Structures are given as structure tokens and as C-alpha cells.
């Protein structure tokens, strides 16, 4: 039971461990890439904050504030407050990495302003996802104890909501980077030889979201494999 064999949970090793290794690699890769291109400074001397502002203006958006926050890679856009928060190093730095990250966050602000559907969907399912992750394991466990397969499957389905959330996050993130790169090119924010470096930074960031989806999917498949096919006695 539970896939244990000689004390080793091989379902965890088969379904989850490879995805966790991928996630660790992706996290290391984004840190290394960001650090590497943080020391390559744009020859136009545009800071991250200025670059984000240019992306907004290019898209005719004038009601989004750009603020500075502490931390490393804490950059984000907050839809409700309509504010882009850039970490100090991104806000002030003229590096190609900072410009890439800043324009990506501005890309989220553009998505919000233009009512980009996957972003709306993502926001709409956040409460469901939170409820799902709080209830999934209690339901699963109750189903196993009571030997009631309906409860077990409900628990797995609720866990699946977080996988759906990761799945919907992916197009939102990739689209924000695409908007950023389009704006960088159209606005001439970077020279031709600097552009690929900003793109590499954003690709490395996107891979962390692919890895997060893989981890969630691996966990879901493991649950389905272990408990999905059981029948009530
Ligand atoms: Zn993003």
C-alpha cells in the first residue's frame, strides 16, 4: 500500500523527484542567468524603472505607478493597486537583466489594462486553488480511512486545481515576456547585441514556471496512480 516497497516510496521517486530536480535546476539557472546579465549594462543607460515606464507609454497606459521594493527578484505587478513594484537592483540598474525583468512586469500591467483573458482566468481561480489545497489532503485521508472512493477522488480533484492554476500561469508569464520583448524591440530600448541577453533572462524565468507545473503534475499523477483506481469494497 502507498507504493512502499522495501521502505522506499518508488512512486515518489518516479513521479515527483525528477520534477523537483528540474525545478531546482530551473531556480539555479534563473539566478545564475540574472546574475550574469546584471553586470552587462545597456549602452543607452536606461534604468529598469525607465524601461518599464517606456513599455507602459508605448501601450498608451498612464495610470500605473512604478515603485521600488526591497529584496532580490521580488519584482511583481499588483493588479488591484495598479502598481509595478521593482526590486532596488532592477529599479535603478541599467543592466540588460534588469531591463528584461522590468519590462516583463510592465507586460503584466499591459495584460491587465487590455483585459488579457488568461490573466483574468488566473485571478478568478486563485480562491478556488487556495480552498482546494487546504481541503484536498484531509478529504483524501478521510476517504482512505472510511474506504470511500468518492471522497478520495474529490481530494485528488481538489489537488488538481493547483495543477490547473500552474497551467494557466504559464501562458500569462510567457505572454508578459513576449510583450516585454516586443516593446524592447519596437522602442529600441536595447542594442541588437543586448536584446538576446534580456531574452535569455526572461526565458530562464519562464522555465521556472514550466518546472513548477511539472512538479504539480508529477504530484497529481502520483496521487492518481496510488489512489485513483481503487474500488469501494
Ligand atoms: Zn511574471
PDB file of C-alpha atoms and ligand atoms in Angstrom:
ATOM      1  CA  UNK A   1       0.000   0.000   0.000  1.00  0.00           C
ATOM      2  CA  UNK A   2       1.028   3.638  -0.643  1.00  0.00           C
ATOM      3  CA  UNK A   3       3.545   2.342  -3.172  1.00  0.00           C
ATOM      4  CA  UNK A   4       6.079   1.472  -0.473  1.00  0.00           C
ATOM      5  CA  UNK A   5       8.432  -1.334  -1.368  1.00  0.00           C
ATOM      6  CA  UNK A   6      11.342  -2.295   0.865  1.00  0.00           C
ATOM      7  CA  UNK A   7      10.785   1.004   2.705  1.00  0.00           C
ATOM      8  CA  UNK A   8      11.170   3.110  -0.427  1.00  0.00           C
ATOM      9  CA  UNK A   9       8.253   5.074  -1.877  1.00  0.00           C
ATOM     10  CA  UNK A  10       9.103   4.412  -5.508  1.00  0.00           C
ATOM     11  CA  UNK A  11       6.067   6.339  -6.821  1.00  0.00           C
ATOM     12  CA  UNK A  12       7.622   9.460  -5.290  1.00  0.00           C
ATOM     13  CA  UNK A  13      10.934   8.667  -6.969  1.00  0.00           C
ATOM     14  CA  UNK A  14       9.292   8.012 -10.342  1.00  0.00           C
ATOM     15  CA  UNK A  15       6.720  10.831 -10.452  1.00  0.00           C
ATOM     16  CA  UNK A  16       7.956  13.615  -8.191  1.00  0.00           C
ATOM     17  CA  UNK A  17      11.736  13.515  -7.758  1.00  0.00           C
ATOM     18  CA  UNK A  18      12.614  14.180 -11.461  1.00  0.00           C
ATOM     19  CA  UNK A  19      10.283  17.216 -11.428  1.00  0.00           C
ATOM     20  CA  UNK A  20      11.830  18.537  -8.206  1.00  0.00           C
ATOM     21  CA  UNK A  21      15.291  18.153  -9.738  1.00  0.00           C
ATOM     22  CA  UNK A  22      14.066  20.083 -12.786  1.00  0.00           C
ATOM     23  CA  UNK A  23      12.685  22.813 -10.504  1.00  0.00           C
ATOM     24  CA  UNK A  24      15.964  23.061  -8.572  1.00  0.00           C
ATOM     25  CA  UNK A  25      17.892  23.321 -11.825  1.00  0.00           C
ATOM     26  CA  UNK A  26      15.477  25.991 -13.166  1.00  0.00           C
ATOM     27  CA  UNK A  27      15.845  28.025  -9.958  1.00  0.00           C
ATOM     28  CA  UNK A  28      19.620  27.795 -10.114  1.00  0.00           C
ATOM     29  CA  UNK A  29      19.547  28.676 -13.813  1.00  0.00           C
ATOM     30  CA  UNK A  30      17.415  31.806 -13.368  1.00  0.00           C
ATOM     31  CA  UNK A  31      19.627  33.031 -10.519  1.00  0.00           C
ATOM     32  CA  UNK A  32      22.806  32.387 -12.491  1.00  0.00           C
ATOM     33  CA  UNK A  33      21.415  33.986 -15.661  1.00  0.00           C
ATOM     34  CA  UNK A  34      20.144  37.051 -13.789  1.00  0.00           C
ATOM     35  CA  UNK A  35      23.492  37.467 -12.004  1.00  0.00           C
ATOM     36  CA  UNK A  36      25.414  37.057 -15.259  1.00  0.00           C
ATOM     37  CA  UNK A  37      23.450  39.672 -17.206  1.00  0.00           C
ATOM     38  CA  UNK A  38      23.177  42.023 -14.231  1.00  0.00           C
ATOM     39  CA  UNK A  39      26.736  43.052 -14.962  1.00  0.00           C
ATOM     40  CA  UNK A  40      26.096  43.736 -18.662  1.00  0.00           C
ATOM     41  CA  UNK A  41      24.961  47.372 -18.796  1.00  0.00           C
ATOM     42  CA  UNK A  42      22.822  48.752 -21.599  1.00  0.00           C
ATOM     43  CA  UNK A  43      24.677  51.321 -23.677  1.00  0.00           C
ATOM     44  CA  UNK A  44      21.581  53.541 -23.746  1.00  0.00           C
ATOM     45  CA  UNK A  45      21.827  53.824 -19.928  1.00  0.00           C
ATOM     46  CA  UNK A  46      18.103  53.213 -19.399  1.00  0.00           C
ATOM     47  CA  UNK A  47      17.212  52.007 -15.882  1.00  0.00           C
ATOM     48  CA  UNK A  48      14.691  49.261 -15.164  1.00  0.00           C
ATOM     49  CA  UNK A  49      12.171  51.829 -13.930  1.00  0.00           C
ATOM     50  CA  UNK A  50      12.564  53.936 -17.076  1.00  0.00           C
ATOM     51  CA  UNK A  51      12.271  50.845 -19.290  1.00  0.00           C
ATOM     52  CA  UNK A  52       9.028  49.751 -17.572  1.00  0.00           C
ATOM     53  CA  UNK A  53       7.681  53.283 -18.000  1.00  0.00           C
ATOM     54  CA  UNK A  54       8.510  53.205 -21.718  1.00  0.00           C
ATOM     55  CA  UNK A  55       6.650  49.895 -22.162  1.00  0.00           C
ATOM     56  CA  UNK A  56       3.584  51.396 -20.472  1.00  0.00           C
ATOM     57  CA  UNK A  57       3.682  54.542 -22.643  1.00  0.00           C
ATOM     58  CA  UNK A  58       4.144  52.502 -25.809  1.00  0.00           C
ATOM     59  CA  UNK A  59       0.883  50.758 -24.923  1.00  0.00           C
ATOM     60  CA  UNK A  60      -0.922  54.005 -24.072  1.00  0.00           C
ATOM     61  CA  UNK A  61      -1.083  53.239 -20.333  1.00  0.00           C
ATOM     62  CA  UNK A  62      -0.705  56.178 -17.952  1.00  0.00           C
ATOM     63  CA  UNK A  63      -2.406  55.076 -14.725  1.00  0.00           C
ATOM     64  CA  UNK A  64       0.162  52.547 -13.444  1.00  0.00           C
ATOM     65  CA  UNK A  65       2.681  53.578 -10.782  1.00  0.00           C
ATOM     66  CA  UNK A  66       6.209  52.177 -10.634  1.00  0.00           C
ATOM     67  CA  UNK A  67       7.613  51.746  -7.121  1.00  0.00           C
ATOM     68  CA  UNK A  68      10.783  50.383  -5.578  1.00  0.00           C
ATOM     69  CA  UNK A  69      10.753  47.478  -3.091  1.00  0.00           C
ATOM     70  CA  UNK A  70      13.432  45.627  -1.152  1.00  0.00           C
ATOM     71  CA  UNK A  71      14.594  42.067  -1.815  1.00  0.00           C
ATOM     72  CA  UNK A  72      16.052  40.194  -4.733  1.00  0.00           C
ATOM     73  CA  UNK A  73      13.841  39.118  -7.657  1.00  0.00           C
ATOM     74  CA  UNK A  74      10.797  40.291  -5.690  1.00  0.00           C
ATOM     75  CA  UNK A  75       9.553  42.183  -8.750  1.00  0.00           C
ATOM     76  CA  UNK A  76       5.830  41.964  -9.445  1.00  0.00           C
ATOM     77  CA  UNK A  77       2.761  43.772 -10.730  1.00  0.00           C
ATOM     78  CA  UNK A  78      -0.199  44.141  -8.373  1.00  0.00           C
ATOM     79  CA  UNK A  79      -3.407  44.382 -10.434  1.00  0.00           C
ATOM     80  CA  UNK A  80      -5.724  45.762  -7.720  1.00  0.00           C
ATOM     81  CA  UNK A  81      -3.413  48.632  -6.782  1.00  0.00           C
ATOM     82  CA  UNK A  82      -2.272  49.032 -10.416  1.00  0.00           C
ATOM     83  CA  UNK A  83       1.338  49.299  -9.339  1.00  0.00           C
ATOM     84  CA  UNK A  84       4.543  47.745 -10.660  1.00  0.00           C
ATOM     85  CA  UNK A  85       6.996  47.053  -7.838  1.00  0.00           C
ATOM     86  CA  UNK A  86      10.606  46.620  -8.857  1.00  0.00           C
ATOM     87  CA  UNK A  87      13.351  45.387  -6.518  1.00  0.00           C
ATOM     88  CA  UNK A  88      16.004  48.047  -5.844  1.00  0.00           C
ATOM     89  CA  UNK A  89      18.589  46.440  -8.097  1.00  0.00           C
ATOM     90  CA  UNK A  90      16.127  46.225 -11.002  1.00  0.00           C
ATOM     91  CA  UNK A  91      14.635  49.680 -10.380  1.00  0.00           C
ATOM     92  CA  UNK A  92      17.928  51.572 -10.549  1.00  0.00           C
ATOM     93  CA  UNK A  93      20.133  49.297 -12.620  1.00  0.00           C
ATOM     94  CA  UNK A  94      20.779  49.836 -16.321  1.00  0.00           C
ATOM     95  CA  UNK A  95      21.709  46.169 -16.839  1.00  0.00           C
ATOM     96  CA  UNK A  96      20.104  44.141 -19.620  1.00  0.00           C
ATOM     97  CA  UNK A  97      18.812  41.689 -16.978  1.00  0.00           C
ATOM     98  CA  UNK A  98      17.090  44.490 -15.045  1.00  0.00           C
ATOM     99  CA  UNK A  99      15.572  45.949 -18.204  1.00  0.00           C
ATOM    100  CA  UNK A 100      14.250  42.489 -19.151  1.00  0.00           C
ATOM    101  CA  UNK A 101      12.661  41.904 -15.747  1.00  0.00           C
ATOM    102  CA  UNK A 102      11.223  45.440 -15.515  1.00  0.00           C
ATOM    103  CA  UNK A 103       9.678  45.203 -18.992  1.00  0.00           C
ATOM    104  CA  UNK A 104       8.230  41.775 -18.112  1.00  0.00           C
ATOM    105  CA  UNK A 105       6.411  43.287 -15.112  1.00  0.00           C
ATOM    106  CA  UNK A 106       5.214  46.130 -17.338  1.00  0.00           C
ATOM    107  CA  UNK A 107       3.980  43.382 -19.672  1.00  0.00           C
ATOM    108  CA  UNK A 108       1.712  42.157 -16.853  1.00  0.00           C
ATOM    109  CA  UNK A 109       0.380  45.715 -16.410  1.00  0.00           C
ATOM    110  CA  UNK A 110      -0.381  45.816 -20.151  1.00  0.00           C
ATOM    111  CA  UNK A 111      -2.182  42.447 -19.890  1.00  0.00           C
ATOM    112  CA  UNK A 112      -4.310  43.820 -17.063  1.00  0.00           C
ATOM    113  CA  UNK A 113      -5.107  47.071 -18.882  1.00  0.00           C
ATOM    114  CA  UNK A 114      -6.120  45.173 -22.014  1.00  0.00           C
ATOM    115  CA  UNK A 115      -8.176  42.529 -20.215  1.00  0.00           C
ATOM    116  CA  UNK A 116      -5.962  39.626 -21.337  1.00  0.00           C
ATOM    117  CA  UNK A 117      -8.241  36.584 -20.777  1.00  0.00           C
ATOM    118  CA  UNK A 118      -5.775  34.056 -19.260  1.00  0.00           C
ATOM    119  CA  UNK A 119      -4.793  36.671 -16.638  1.00  0.00           C
ATOM    120  CA  UNK A 120      -8.472  37.134 -15.702  1.00  0.00           C
ATOM    121  CA  UNK A 121      -8.936  33.367 -15.510  1.00  0.00           C
ATOM    122  CA  UNK A 122      -5.840  33.036 -13.336  1.00  0.00           C
ATOM    123  CA  UNK A 123      -7.124  35.693 -10.904  1.00  0.00           C
ATOM    124  CA  UNK A 124     -10.564  34.062 -10.832  1.00  0.00           C
ATOM    125  CA  UNK A 125      -9.298  30.607  -9.854  1.00  0.00           C
ATOM    126  CA  UNK A 126      -6.941  31.754  -7.048  1.00  0.00           C
ATOM    127  CA  UNK A 127      -9.633  31.450  -4.292  1.00  0.00           C
ATOM    128  CA  UNK A 128     -10.632  28.001  -5.630  1.00  0.00           C
ATOM    129  CA  UNK A 129      -6.997  26.901  -5.677  1.00  0.00           C
ATOM    130  CA  UNK A 130      -6.482  28.053  -2.080  1.00  0.00           C
ATOM    131  CA  UNK A 131      -9.586  26.222  -0.877  1.00  0.00           C
ATOM    132  CA  UNK A 132      -8.555  23.176  -2.898  1.00  0.00           C
ATOM    133  CA  UNK A 133      -5.080  22.928  -1.399  1.00  0.00           C
ATOM    134  CA  UNK A 134      -6.476  23.310   2.134  1.00  0.00           C
ATOM    135  CA  UNK A 135      -9.099  20.589   1.669  1.00  0.00           C
ATOM    136  CA  UNK A 136      -7.522  18.077  -0.704  1.00  0.00           C
ATOM    137  CA  UNK A 137      -5.410  16.041   1.741  1.00  0.00           C
ATOM    138  CA  UNK A 138      -7.979  15.963   4.587  1.00  0.00           C
ATOM    139  CA  UNK A 139     -10.573  14.658   2.082  1.00  0.00           C
ATOM    140  CA  UNK A 140      -8.135  12.159   0.594  1.00  0.00           C
ATOM    141  CA  UNK A 141      -7.189  10.873   4.026  1.00  0.00           C
ATOM    142  CA  UNK A 142     -10.820  10.686   5.197  1.00  0.00           C
ATOM    143  CA  UNK A 143     -11.671   8.760   2.016  1.00  0.00           C
ATOM    144  CA  UNK A 144      -8.882   6.256   2.668  1.00  0.00           C
ATOM    145  CA  UNK A 145      -9.822   5.789   6.332  1.00  0.00           C
ATOM    146  CA  UNK A 146     -13.540   5.409   5.558  1.00  0.00           C
ATOM    147  CA  UNK A 147     -12.726   3.392   2.426  1.00  0.00           C
ATOM    148  CA  UNK A 148     -14.943   5.748   0.393  1.00  0.00           C
ATOM    149  CA  UNK A 149     -13.537   6.173  -3.112  1.00  0.00           C
ATOM    150  CA  UNK A 150     -15.752   9.200  -3.888  1.00  0.00           C
ATOM    151  CA  UNK A 151     -14.008  11.191  -1.151  1.00  0.00           C
ATOM    152  CA  UNK A 152     -10.590  10.020  -2.334  1.00  0.00           C
ATOM    153  CA  UNK A 153     -11.297  11.184  -5.898  1.00  0.00           C
ATOM    154  CA  UNK A 154     -12.688  14.513  -4.638  1.00  0.00           C
ATOM    155  CA  UNK A 155      -9.450  15.046  -2.709  1.00  0.00           C
ATOM    156  CA  UNK A 156      -7.384  14.301  -5.817  1.00  0.00           C
ATOM    157  CA  UNK A 157      -9.595  16.600  -7.943  1.00  0.00           C
ATOM    158  CA  UNK A 158      -9.123  19.442  -5.440  1.00  0.00           C
ATOM    159  CA  UNK A 159      -5.366  18.915  -5.608  1.00  0.00           C
ATOM    160  CA  UNK A 160      -5.718  19.057  -9.396  1.00  0.00           C
ATOM    161  CA  UNK A 161      -6.952  22.655  -9.095  1.00  0.00           C
ATOM    162  CA  UNK A 162      -3.440  23.749  -8.146  1.00  0.00           C
ATOM    163  CA  UNK A 163      -2.120  21.964 -11.244  1.00  0.00           C
ATOM    164  CA  UNK A 164      -4.710  23.859 -13.332  1.00  0.00           C
ATOM    165  CA  UNK A 165      -3.526  27.070 -11.675  1.00  0.00           C
ATOM    166  CA  UNK A 166       0.096  26.354 -12.665  1.00  0.00           C
ATOM    167  CA  UNK A 167      -1.098  25.513 -16.178  1.00  0.00           C
ATOM    168  CA  UNK A 168      -2.950  28.837 -16.539  1.00  0.00           C
ATOM    169  CA  UNK A 169       0.033  30.729 -15.086  1.00  0.00           C
ATOM    170  CA  UNK A 170       2.244  29.547 -17.933  1.00  0.00           C
ATOM    171  CA  UNK A 171       0.614  31.471 -20.847  1.00  0.00           C
ATOM    172  CA  UNK A 172       0.294  34.566 -18.615  1.00  0.00           C
ATOM    173  CA  UNK A 173       4.034  34.534 -17.894  1.00  0.00           C
ATOM    174  CA  UNK A 174       5.118  33.722 -21.440  1.00  0.00           C
ATOM    175  CA  UNK A 175       2.817  36.391 -22.870  1.00  0.00           C
ATOM    176  CA  UNK A 176       4.185  39.046 -20.449  1.00  0.00           C
ATOM    177  CA  UNK A 177       7.716  38.258 -21.640  1.00  0.00           C
ATOM    178  CA  UNK A 178       6.587  38.363 -25.262  1.00  0.00           C
ATOM    179  CA  UNK A 179       5.035  41.803 -24.711  1.00  0.00           C
ATOM    180  CA  UNK A 180       8.244  42.920 -22.972  1.00  0.00           C
ATOM    181  CA  UNK A 181      10.485  41.775 -25.830  1.00  0.00           C
ATOM    182  CA  UNK A 182       8.193  43.303 -28.475  1.00  0.00           C
ATOM    183  CA  UNK A 183       8.297  46.637 -26.622  1.00  0.00           C
ATOM    184  CA  UNK A 184      12.077  46.471 -26.168  1.00  0.00           C
ATOM    185  CA  UNK A 185      12.497  45.899 -29.900  1.00  0.00           C
ATOM    186  CA  UNK A 186       9.910  48.449 -31.052  1.00  0.00           C
ATOM    187  CA  UNK A 187      11.143  51.130 -28.658  1.00  0.00           C
ATOM    188  CA  UNK A 188      14.816  50.485 -29.357  1.00  0.00           C
ATOM    189  CA  UNK A 189      15.460  50.112 -25.611  1.00  0.00           C
ATOM    190  CA  UNK A 190      18.411  47.805 -26.222  1.00  0.00           C
ATOM    191  CA  UNK A 191      21.030  47.474 -28.947  1.00  0.00           C
ATOM    192  CA  UNK A 192      20.833  44.438 -31.224  1.00  0.00           C
ATOM    193  CA  UNK A 193      23.607  42.636 -29.344  1.00  0.00           C
ATOM    194  CA  UNK A 194      21.990  43.358 -25.945  1.00  0.00           C
ATOM    195  CA  UNK A 195      18.497  42.152 -26.849  1.00  0.00           C
ATOM    196  CA  UNK A 196      19.317  38.378 -26.844  1.00  0.00           C
ATOM    197  CA  UNK A 197      20.698  38.708 -23.291  1.00  0.00           C
ATOM    198  CA  UNK A 198      17.442  40.210 -21.986  1.00  0.00           C
ATOM    199  CA  UNK A 199      15.621  37.439 -23.835  1.00  0.00           C
ATOM    200  CA  UNK A 200      17.791  34.760 -22.180  1.00  0.00           C
ATOM    201  CA  UNK A 201      17.000  36.236 -18.754  1.00  0.00           C
ATOM    202  CA  UNK A 202      13.255  36.069 -19.462  1.00  0.00           C
ATOM    203  CA  UNK A 203      13.476  32.547 -20.903  1.00  0.00           C
ATOM    204  CA  UNK A 204      15.252  31.385 -17.729  1.00  0.00           C
ATOM    205  CA  UNK A 205      12.443  32.923 -15.652  1.00  0.00           C
ATOM    206  CA  UNK A 206       9.788  31.207 -17.812  1.00  0.00           C
ATOM    207  CA  UNK A 207      11.464  27.822 -17.251  1.00  0.00           C
ATOM    208  CA  UNK A 208      10.836  28.116 -13.504  1.00  0.00           C
ATOM    209  CA  UNK A 209       7.100  28.228 -14.265  1.00  0.00           C
ATOM    210  CA  UNK A 210       7.386  25.193 -16.545  1.00  0.00           C
ATOM    211  CA  UNK A 211       9.182  23.382 -13.707  1.00  0.00           C
ATOM    212  CA  UNK A 212       6.524  24.407 -11.164  1.00  0.00           C
ATOM    213  CA  UNK A 213       3.873  22.957 -13.474  1.00  0.00           C
ATOM    214  CA  UNK A 214       5.893  19.742 -13.823  1.00  0.00           C
ATOM    215  CA  UNK A 215       6.163  19.350 -10.025  1.00  0.00           C
ATOM    216  CA  UNK A 216       2.433  19.849  -9.595  1.00  0.00           C
ATOM    217  CA  UNK A 217       1.619  17.460 -12.459  1.00  0.00           C
ATOM    218  CA  UNK A 218       4.031  14.845 -11.062  1.00  0.00           C
ATOM    219  CA  UNK A 219       2.341  15.014  -7.664  1.00  0.00           C
ATOM    220  CA  UNK A 220      -1.102  14.761  -9.260  1.00  0.00           C
ATOM    221  CA  UNK A 221      -0.119  11.734 -11.373  1.00  0.00           C
ATOM    222  CA  UNK A 222       1.349  10.062  -8.296  1.00  0.00           C
ATOM    223  CA  UNK A 223      -1.903  10.530  -6.371  1.00  0.00           C
ATOM    224  CA  UNK A 224      -3.909   9.183  -9.322  1.00  0.00           C
ATOM    225  CA  UNK A 225      -1.562   6.226  -9.661  1.00  0.00           C
ATOM    226  CA  UNK A 226      -1.715   5.382  -5.956  1.00  0.00           C
ATOM    227  CA  UNK A 227      -5.369   6.017  -5.196  1.00  0.00           C
ATOM    228  CA  UNK A 228      -7.230   6.829  -8.424  1.00  0.00           C
ATOM    229  CA  UNK A 229      -8.018   3.300  -9.500  1.00  0.00           C
ATOM    230  CA  UNK A 230      -9.186   1.823  -6.170  1.00  0.00           C
ATOM    231  CA  UNK A 231     -12.700   0.482  -5.922  1.00  0.00           C
ATOM    232  CA  UNK A 232     -15.053   0.546  -2.934  1.00  0.00           C
ATOM    233  CA  UNK A 233     -15.308  -2.829  -1.208  1.00  0.00           C
TER     234      UNK A 233
HETATM  235 ZN1  LIG B   1       5.567  37.453 -14.476  1.00  0.00          ZN
END
